[in-house]
């Protein structure tokens, strides 16, 4: 586990683990290196982790079953819970992905998504995001190659261009919430920090990465509470009707 993930993983665990109480079989969709899957397996869950491209180096995770596949191609006996951690917004068609997720859950099964709303940032939020990266780069704590566009660009346009992903269409937060509401009983929706995750990932190579990530998280949270920053993170949890 890299240093920057310690903060992100702690935040994800604090959100997910109480919701998973009493739910044994868990599907982690878009598992990446499997840090979260490993944590959940050590906590006693029976975890299946899938990703379209499994990394060559995975987290040490006895008790995790790995599959290199996309969600729409994956079939299995139904699970007690299904997780999307910054992965649902990539899967298209979105309606088909949510419907397939519903079929992969037992009646009463729980879908949990920790996502971000690509449409959320206003000019002040996008400006803060890029200026924080630029400040860290000037201090030698952030790779300039990770900073998209020029400072002279209008901030929201710069953000949108960064998230174009070579023509990939990312699902907006409101669309993910709407699709879940159509097929599930939506139990909760919560907005909060997210930008610290990307910035922390860029700072990961430096010894100060943990402190940098914690500071950026706290600054983002304060900005949200003060109303100067828009919350970009989006947490959704929903139950498959019995």
PDB file of C-alpha atoms in Angstrom:
ATOM      1  CA  UNK A   1       0.000   0.000   0.000  1.00  0.00           C
ATOM      2  CA  UNK A   2       1.448   3.357  -0.977  1.00  0.00           C
ATOM      3  CA  UNK A   3       1.544   6.209   1.520  1.00  0.00           C
ATOM      4  CA  UNK A   4      -1.150   8.332  -0.119  1.00  0.00           C
ATOM      5  CA  UNK A   5      -3.609   5.462   0.013  1.00  0.00           C
ATOM      6  CA  UNK A   6      -3.408   5.326   3.790  1.00  0.00           C
ATOM      7  CA  UNK A   7      -5.615   8.421   4.097  1.00  0.00           C
ATOM      8  CA  UNK A   8      -7.908   7.478   1.230  1.00  0.00           C
ATOM      9  CA  UNK A   9      -8.219   3.921   2.467  1.00  0.00           C
ATOM     10  CA  UNK A  10      -8.991   5.070   6.007  1.00  0.00           C
ATOM     11  CA  UNK A  11     -11.766   7.313   4.731  1.00  0.00           C
ATOM     12  CA  UNK A  12     -13.181   4.544   2.542  1.00  0.00           C
ATOM     13  CA  UNK A  13     -13.074   2.005   5.373  1.00  0.00           C
ATOM     14  CA  UNK A  14     -14.804   4.379   7.775  1.00  0.00           C
ATOM     15  CA  UNK A  15     -17.643   4.726   5.277  1.00  0.00           C
ATOM     16  CA  UNK A  16     -17.931   1.139   4.063  1.00  0.00           C
ATOM     17  CA  UNK A  17     -17.220  -1.122   7.030  1.00  0.00           C
ATOM     18  CA  UNK A  18     -20.271  -0.209   9.163  1.00  0.00           C
ATOM     19  CA  UNK A  19     -22.520  -0.791   6.149  1.00  0.00           C
ATOM     20  CA  UNK A  20     -21.024  -4.247   5.566  1.00  0.00           C
ATOM     21  CA  UNK A  21     -21.765  -5.515   9.068  1.00  0.00           C
ATOM     22  CA  UNK A  22     -23.344  -8.961   8.796  1.00  0.00           C
ATOM     23  CA  UNK A  23     -22.729  -9.229   5.048  1.00  0.00           C
ATOM     24  CA  UNK A  24     -20.315 -12.040   4.236  1.00  0.00           C
ATOM     25  CA  UNK A  25     -19.923 -12.304   0.439  1.00  0.00           C
ATOM     26  CA  UNK A  26     -18.641  -9.055  -1.094  1.00  0.00           C
ATOM     27  CA  UNK A  27     -17.876  -8.134  -4.717  1.00  0.00           C
ATOM     28  CA  UNK A  28     -15.318  -5.337  -5.217  1.00  0.00           C
ATOM     29  CA  UNK A  29     -15.785  -3.904  -8.727  1.00  0.00           C
ATOM     30  CA  UNK A  30     -12.783  -2.059 -10.153  1.00  0.00           C
ATOM     31  CA  UNK A  31     -10.541  -3.294  -7.359  1.00  0.00           C
ATOM     32  CA  UNK A  32      -7.242  -1.894  -8.679  1.00  0.00           C
ATOM     33  CA  UNK A  33      -4.351  -3.306  -6.654  1.00  0.00           C
ATOM     34  CA  UNK A  34      -6.783  -4.744  -4.143  1.00  0.00           C
ATOM     35  CA  UNK A  35      -5.930  -2.772  -0.999  1.00  0.00           C
ATOM     36  CA  UNK A  36      -9.566  -2.509   0.044  1.00  0.00           C
ATOM     37  CA  UNK A  37     -10.267  -6.139  -0.868  1.00  0.00           C
ATOM     38  CA  UNK A  38      -7.358  -7.206   1.332  1.00  0.00           C
ATOM     39  CA  UNK A  39      -8.624  -5.174   4.277  1.00  0.00           C
ATOM     40  CA  UNK A  40     -12.126  -6.600   3.960  1.00  0.00           C
ATOM     41  CA  UNK A  41     -10.830 -10.163   3.665  1.00  0.00           C
ATOM     42  CA  UNK A  42      -8.781  -9.724   6.838  1.00  0.00           C
ATOM     43  CA  UNK A  43     -11.955  -8.499   8.541  1.00  0.00           C
ATOM     44  CA  UNK A  44     -13.630 -11.813   7.739  1.00  0.00           C
ATOM     45  CA  UNK A  45     -15.505 -11.082   4.511  1.00  0.00           C
ATOM     46  CA  UNK A  46     -15.389 -13.462   1.570  1.00  0.00           C
ATOM     47  CA  UNK A  47     -14.226 -11.078  -1.156  1.00  0.00           C
ATOM     48  CA  UNK A  48     -14.281 -11.401  -4.931  1.00  0.00           C
ATOM     49  CA  UNK A  49     -12.265  -8.651  -6.634  1.00  0.00           C
ATOM     50  CA  UNK A  50     -12.643  -7.834 -10.320  1.00  0.00           C
ATOM     51  CA  UNK A  51     -10.956  -5.343 -12.637  1.00  0.00           C
ATOM     52  CA  UNK A  52     -10.641  -5.088 -16.392  1.00  0.00           C
ATOM     53  CA  UNK A  53      -6.852  -5.178 -15.981  1.00  0.00           C
ATOM     54  CA  UNK A  54      -5.385  -6.855 -12.924  1.00  0.00           C
ATOM     55  CA  UNK A  55      -2.087  -5.278 -11.803  1.00  0.00           C
ATOM     56  CA  UNK A  56       1.094  -7.344 -11.773  1.00  0.00           C
ATOM     57  CA  UNK A  57       1.562  -6.454  -8.094  1.00  0.00           C
ATOM     58  CA  UNK A  58      -1.472  -7.004  -5.876  1.00  0.00           C
ATOM     59  CA  UNK A  59      -1.975  -6.333  -2.207  1.00  0.00           C
ATOM     60  CA  UNK A  60      -1.294  -9.364  -0.051  1.00  0.00           C
ATOM     61  CA  UNK A  61      -4.792 -10.732   0.316  1.00  0.00           C
ATOM     62  CA  UNK A  62      -5.390 -14.312   1.449  1.00  0.00           C
ATOM     63  CA  UNK A  63      -9.067 -15.030   1.069  1.00  0.00           C
ATOM     64  CA  UNK A  64      -9.597 -12.795  -1.977  1.00  0.00           C
ATOM     65  CA  UNK A  65     -10.660 -14.347  -5.298  1.00  0.00           C
ATOM     66  CA  UNK A  66      -9.380 -12.351  -8.281  1.00  0.00           C
ATOM     67  CA  UNK A  67     -10.905 -12.074 -11.767  1.00  0.00           C
ATOM     68  CA  UNK A  68      -9.593 -10.034 -14.684  1.00  0.00           C
ATOM     69  CA  UNK A  69     -12.897  -8.957 -16.204  1.00  0.00           C
ATOM     70  CA  UNK A  70     -15.296  -6.084 -16.512  1.00  0.00           C
ATOM     71  CA  UNK A  71     -18.535  -5.906 -14.585  1.00  0.00           C
ATOM     72  CA  UNK A  72     -20.776  -6.507 -17.586  1.00  0.00           C
ATOM     73  CA  UNK A  73     -18.895  -9.700 -18.477  1.00  0.00           C
ATOM     74  CA  UNK A  74     -18.845 -11.080 -14.935  1.00  0.00           C
ATOM     75  CA  UNK A  75     -21.323 -13.721 -13.784  1.00  0.00           C
ATOM     76  CA  UNK A  76     -21.571 -15.330 -10.370  1.00  0.00           C
ATOM     77  CA  UNK A  77     -23.879 -16.514  -7.662  1.00  0.00           C
ATOM     78  CA  UNK A  78     -25.285 -13.388  -6.002  1.00  0.00           C
ATOM     79  CA  UNK A  79     -23.392 -11.471  -3.337  1.00  0.00           C
ATOM     80  CA  UNK A  80     -24.468  -9.892  -0.069  1.00  0.00           C
ATOM     81  CA  UNK A  81     -22.832  -6.583  -0.997  1.00  0.00           C
ATOM     82  CA  UNK A  82     -21.266  -4.982  -4.065  1.00  0.00           C
ATOM     83  CA  UNK A  83     -18.756  -2.120  -3.979  1.00  0.00           C
ATOM     84  CA  UNK A  84     -17.857   0.549  -6.505  1.00  0.00           C
ATOM     85  CA  UNK A  85     -14.914   2.649  -5.313  1.00  0.00           C
ATOM     86  CA  UNK A  86     -14.265   5.301  -7.971  1.00  0.00           C
ATOM     87  CA  UNK A  87     -15.214   2.803 -10.678  1.00  0.00           C
ATOM     88  CA  UNK A  88     -18.912   3.124 -11.504  1.00  0.00           C
ATOM     89  CA  UNK A  89     -18.477   6.431 -13.346  1.00  0.00           C
ATOM     90  CA  UNK A  90     -16.241   4.635 -15.875  1.00  0.00           C
ATOM     91  CA  UNK A  91     -18.667   1.801 -16.745  1.00  0.00           C
ATOM     92  CA  UNK A  92     -20.935   2.255 -19.741  1.00  0.00           C
ATOM     93  CA  UNK A  93     -23.753   1.992 -20.509  1.00  0.00           C
ATOM     94  CA  UNK A  94     -24.506   3.166 -16.969  1.00  0.00           C
ATOM     95  CA  UNK A  95     -28.077   1.825 -16.876  1.00  0.00           C
ATOM     96  CA  UNK A  96     -26.882  -1.604 -17.972  1.00  0.00           C
ATOM     97  CA  UNK A  97     -24.108  -1.556 -15.352  1.00  0.00           C
ATOM     98  CA  UNK A  98     -26.531  -0.742 -12.534  1.00  0.00           C
ATOM     99  CA  UNK A  99     -28.983  -3.397 -13.703  1.00  0.00           C
ATOM    100  CA  UNK A 100     -26.219  -6.009 -13.868  1.00  0.00           C
ATOM    101  CA  UNK A 101     -25.105  -5.004 -10.379  1.00  0.00           C
ATOM    102  CA  UNK A 102     -28.675  -5.536  -9.182  1.00  0.00           C
ATOM    103  CA  UNK A 103     -28.668  -9.064 -10.610  1.00  0.00           C
ATOM    104  CA  UNK A 104     -25.390  -9.822  -8.831  1.00  0.00           C
ATOM    105  CA  UNK A 105     -26.944  -9.082  -5.431  1.00  0.00           C
ATOM    106  CA  UNK A 106     -29.191 -11.203  -3.273  1.00  0.00           C
ATOM    107  CA  UNK A 107     -32.614  -9.715  -2.439  1.00  0.00           C
ATOM    108  CA  UNK A 108     -31.889  -7.176   0.268  1.00  0.00           C
ATOM    109  CA  UNK A 109     -28.242  -7.007  -0.851  1.00  0.00           C
ATOM    110  CA  UNK A 110     -26.399  -3.708  -0.533  1.00  0.00           C
ATOM    111  CA  UNK A 111     -24.726  -1.648  -3.260  1.00  0.00           C
ATOM    112  CA  UNK A 112     -22.167   0.874  -1.996  1.00  0.00           C
ATOM    113  CA  UNK A 113     -20.533   3.478  -4.240  1.00  0.00           C
ATOM    114  CA  UNK A 114     -17.765   5.874  -3.240  1.00  0.00           C
ATOM    115  CA  UNK A 115     -17.571   8.113  -6.273  1.00  0.00           C
ATOM    116  CA  UNK A 116     -17.120  11.655  -7.457  1.00  0.00           C
ATOM    117  CA  UNK A 117     -19.349  14.088  -9.312  1.00  0.00           C
ATOM    118  CA  UNK A 118     -17.419  15.191 -12.374  1.00  0.00           C
ATOM    119  CA  UNK A 119     -19.914  18.019 -12.858  1.00  0.00           C
ATOM    120  CA  UNK A 120     -19.531  19.411  -9.326  1.00  0.00           C
ATOM    121  CA  UNK A 121     -16.590  21.853  -9.410  1.00  0.00           C
ATOM    122  CA  UNK A 122     -17.314  25.531  -9.951  1.00  0.00           C
ATOM    123  CA  UNK A 123     -14.585  27.996 -10.933  1.00  0.00           C
ATOM    124  CA  UNK A 124     -13.369  28.499  -7.351  1.00  0.00           C
ATOM    125  CA  UNK A 125     -13.167  24.765  -6.673  1.00  0.00           C
ATOM    126  CA  UNK A 126     -11.372  23.945  -9.904  1.00  0.00           C
ATOM    127  CA  UNK A 127      -8.984  26.852  -9.362  1.00  0.00           C
ATOM    128  CA  UNK A 128      -8.153  25.608  -5.834  1.00  0.00           C
ATOM    129  CA  UNK A 129      -7.538  22.114  -7.209  1.00  0.00           C
ATOM    130  CA  UNK A 130      -5.056  23.243  -9.843  1.00  0.00           C
ATOM    131  CA  UNK A 131      -3.366  25.905  -7.705  1.00  0.00           C
ATOM    132  CA  UNK A 132      -2.762  23.357  -4.931  1.00  0.00           C
ATOM    133  CA  UNK A 133      -1.020  21.088  -7.423  1.00  0.00           C
ATOM    134  CA  UNK A 134       0.999  23.980  -8.836  1.00  0.00           C
ATOM    135  CA  UNK A 135       2.114  25.088  -5.368  1.00  0.00           C
ATOM    136  CA  UNK A 136       3.250  21.581  -4.471  1.00  0.00           C
ATOM    137  CA  UNK A 137       5.058  21.269  -7.815  1.00  0.00           C
ATOM    138  CA  UNK A 138       6.872  24.564  -7.194  1.00  0.00           C
ATOM    139  CA  UNK A 139       8.016  23.137  -3.836  1.00  0.00           C
ATOM    140  CA  UNK A 140       9.299  19.990  -5.539  1.00  0.00           C
ATOM    141  CA  UNK A 141       6.676  17.784  -3.931  1.00  0.00           C
ATOM    142  CA  UNK A 142       4.487  17.067  -6.953  1.00  0.00           C
ATOM    143  CA  UNK A 143       5.252  15.983 -10.522  1.00  0.00           C
ATOM    144  CA  UNK A 144       4.440  18.783 -12.979  1.00  0.00           C
ATOM    145  CA  UNK A 145       3.479  16.125 -15.540  1.00  0.00           C
ATOM    146  CA  UNK A 146       0.326  15.404 -13.514  1.00  0.00           C
ATOM    147  CA  UNK A 147      -0.924  18.985 -13.806  1.00  0.00           C
ATOM    148  CA  UNK A 148      -3.295  19.380 -16.715  1.00  0.00           C
ATOM    149  CA  UNK A 149      -3.393  22.481 -18.867  1.00  0.00           C
ATOM    150  CA  UNK A 150      -1.996  25.965 -18.416  1.00  0.00           C
ATOM    151  CA  UNK A 151      -2.697  28.291 -15.464  1.00  0.00           C
ATOM    152  CA  UNK A 152      -4.138  30.803 -17.932  1.00  0.00           C
ATOM    153  CA  UNK A 153      -7.027  28.441 -18.819  1.00  0.00           C
ATOM    154  CA  UNK A 154     -10.472  29.061 -17.388  1.00  0.00           C
ATOM    155  CA  UNK A 155     -10.581  26.664 -14.397  1.00  0.00           C
ATOM    156  CA  UNK A 156     -13.811  24.769 -15.156  1.00  0.00           C
ATOM    157  CA  UNK A 157     -12.828  24.304 -18.795  1.00  0.00           C
ATOM    158  CA  UNK A 158      -9.434  23.080 -17.619  1.00  0.00           C
ATOM    159  CA  UNK A 159     -11.122  20.580 -15.273  1.00  0.00           C
ATOM    160  CA  UNK A 160     -13.471  19.334 -17.987  1.00  0.00           C
ATOM    161  CA  UNK A 161     -10.634  18.925 -20.447  1.00  0.00           C
ATOM    162  CA  UNK A 162      -8.616  16.956 -17.869  1.00  0.00           C
ATOM    163  CA  UNK A 163     -11.552  14.563 -17.426  1.00  0.00           C
ATOM    164  CA  UNK A 164     -12.235  14.036 -21.132  1.00  0.00           C
ATOM    165  CA  UNK A 165     -10.163  10.793 -20.950  1.00  0.00           C
ATOM    166  CA  UNK A 166      -9.546  10.494 -24.694  1.00  0.00           C
ATOM    167  CA  UNK A 167     -13.213  10.601 -25.560  1.00  0.00           C
ATOM    168  CA  UNK A 168     -14.428   8.458 -22.650  1.00  0.00           C
ATOM    169  CA  UNK A 169     -17.741   9.718 -21.301  1.00  0.00           C
ATOM    170  CA  UNK A 170     -17.756   9.765 -17.502  1.00  0.00           C
ATOM    171  CA  UNK A 171     -21.107   9.430 -15.768  1.00  0.00           C
ATOM    172  CA  UNK A 172     -22.072  12.455 -13.707  1.00  0.00           C
ATOM    173  CA  UNK A 173     -22.918  12.098 -10.046  1.00  0.00           C
ATOM    174  CA  UNK A 174     -26.579  12.979 -10.539  1.00  0.00           C
ATOM    175  CA  UNK A 175     -26.905  10.268 -13.193  1.00  0.00           C
ATOM    176  CA  UNK A 176     -25.396   7.586 -10.968  1.00  0.00           C
ATOM    177  CA  UNK A 177     -27.768   8.592  -8.171  1.00  0.00           C
ATOM    178  CA  UNK A 178     -30.734   8.595 -10.558  1.00  0.00           C
ATOM    179  CA  UNK A 179     -29.970   5.152 -11.996  1.00  0.00           C
ATOM    180  CA  UNK A 180     -29.546   3.650  -8.537  1.00  0.00           C
ATOM    181  CA  UNK A 181     -32.857   5.163  -7.502  1.00  0.00           C
ATOM    182  CA  UNK A 182     -34.616   3.485 -10.407  1.00  0.00           C
ATOM    183  CA  UNK A 183     -33.502  -0.046  -9.549  1.00  0.00           C
ATOM    184  CA  UNK A 184     -32.720   0.063  -5.837  1.00  0.00           C
ATOM    185  CA  UNK A 185     -34.042   1.468  -2.615  1.00  0.00           C
ATOM    186  CA  UNK A 186     -31.688   4.415  -2.185  1.00  0.00           C
ATOM    187  CA  UNK A 187     -30.747   4.510   1.497  1.00  0.00           C
ATOM    188  CA  UNK A 188     -28.378   7.442   1.514  1.00  0.00           C
ATOM    189  CA  UNK A 189     -26.372   9.989  -0.454  1.00  0.00           C
ATOM    190  CA  UNK A 190     -23.543  12.085   0.929  1.00  0.00           C
ATOM    191  CA  UNK A 191     -21.252  14.666  -0.647  1.00  0.00           C
ATOM    192  CA  UNK A 192     -17.754  15.404   0.660  1.00  0.00           C
ATOM    193  CA  UNK A 193     -14.030  15.718  -0.110  1.00  0.00           C
ATOM    194  CA  UNK A 194     -12.509  13.939  -3.079  1.00  0.00           C
ATOM    195  CA  UNK A 195      -9.823  16.117  -4.680  1.00  0.00           C
ATOM    196  CA  UNK A 196      -7.302  15.207  -1.945  1.00  0.00           C
ATOM    197  CA  UNK A 197      -7.214  11.664  -3.345  1.00  0.00           C
ATOM    198  CA  UNK A 198      -5.844  12.720  -6.713  1.00  0.00           C
ATOM    199  CA  UNK A 199      -3.450  15.275  -5.262  1.00  0.00           C
ATOM    200  CA  UNK A 200      -2.255  12.787  -2.646  1.00  0.00           C
ATOM    201  CA  UNK A 201      -1.600  10.195  -5.334  1.00  0.00           C
ATOM    202  CA  UNK A 202       0.658  12.623  -7.144  1.00  0.00           C
ATOM    203  CA  UNK A 203       2.633  13.375  -3.989  1.00  0.00           C
ATOM    204  CA  UNK A 204       3.080   9.682  -3.146  1.00  0.00           C
ATOM    205  CA  UNK A 205       6.742   9.491  -4.163  1.00  0.00           C
ATOM    206  CA  UNK A 206       7.834  11.935  -1.464  1.00  0.00           C
ATOM    207  CA  UNK A 207       8.597  11.211   2.178  1.00  0.00           C
ATOM    208  CA  UNK A 208       6.199  13.972   3.203  1.00  0.00           C
ATOM    209  CA  UNK A 209       3.303  12.471   1.206  1.00  0.00           C
ATOM    210  CA  UNK A 210       1.304  11.403   4.248  1.00  0.00           C
ATOM    211  CA  UNK A 211       1.449  14.872   5.803  1.00  0.00           C
ATOM    212  CA  UNK A 212       0.696  16.527   2.457  1.00  0.00           C
ATOM    213  CA  UNK A 213      -2.348  14.346   1.868  1.00  0.00           C
ATOM    214  CA  UNK A 214      -3.689  14.912   5.374  1.00  0.00           C
ATOM    215  CA  UNK A 215      -3.245  18.674   4.980  1.00  0.00           C
ATOM    216  CA  UNK A 216      -4.951  18.765   1.580  1.00  0.00           C
ATOM    217  CA  UNK A 217      -7.822  16.663   2.926  1.00  0.00           C
ATOM    218  CA  UNK A 218      -8.284  19.018   5.884  1.00  0.00           C
ATOM    219  CA  UNK A 219      -8.086  22.091   3.660  1.00  0.00           C
ATOM    220  CA  UNK A 220     -10.650  20.661   1.271  1.00  0.00           C
ATOM    221  CA  UNK A 221     -12.976  19.753   4.147  1.00  0.00           C
ATOM    222  CA  UNK A 222     -12.672  23.253   5.630  1.00  0.00           C
ATOM    223  CA  UNK A 223     -13.423  24.813   2.262  1.00  0.00           C
ATOM    224  CA  UNK A 224     -16.536  22.676   1.872  1.00  0.00           C
ATOM    225  CA  UNK A 225     -17.733  23.578   5.367  1.00  0.00           C
ATOM    226  CA  UNK A 226     -17.101  27.270   4.716  1.00  0.00           C
ATOM    227  CA  UNK A 227     -18.908  27.140   1.390  1.00  0.00           C
ATOM    228  CA  UNK A 228     -15.872  28.226  -0.623  1.00  0.00           C
ATOM    229  CA  UNK A 229     -15.401  24.813  -2.268  1.00  0.00           C
ATOM    230  CA  UNK A 230     -17.978  22.531  -3.817  1.00  0.00           C
ATOM    231  CA  UNK A 231     -17.965  18.940  -2.537  1.00  0.00           C
ATOM    232  CA  UNK A 232     -16.809  16.721  -5.391  1.00  0.00           C
ATOM    233  CA  UNK A 233     -16.947  13.363  -3.591  1.00  0.00           C
ATOM    234  CA  UNK A 234     -20.209  11.415  -3.678  1.00  0.00           C
ATOM    235  CA  UNK A 235     -21.172   8.441  -1.519  1.00  0.00           C
ATOM    236  CA  UNK A 236     -24.246   6.389  -2.351  1.00  0.00           C
ATOM    237  CA  UNK A 237     -25.657   3.298  -0.698  1.00  0.00           C
ATOM    238  CA  UNK A 238     -28.739   1.409  -1.789  1.00  0.00           C
ATOM    239  CA  UNK A 239     -30.528  -1.889  -1.159  1.00  0.00           C
ATOM    240  CA  UNK A 240     -31.843  -4.319  -3.722  1.00  0.00           C
ATOM    241  CA  UNK A 241     -35.582  -4.726  -3.053  1.00  0.00           C
ATOM    242  CA  UNK A 242     -36.550  -8.120  -1.704  1.00  0.00           C
TER     243      UNK A 242
END
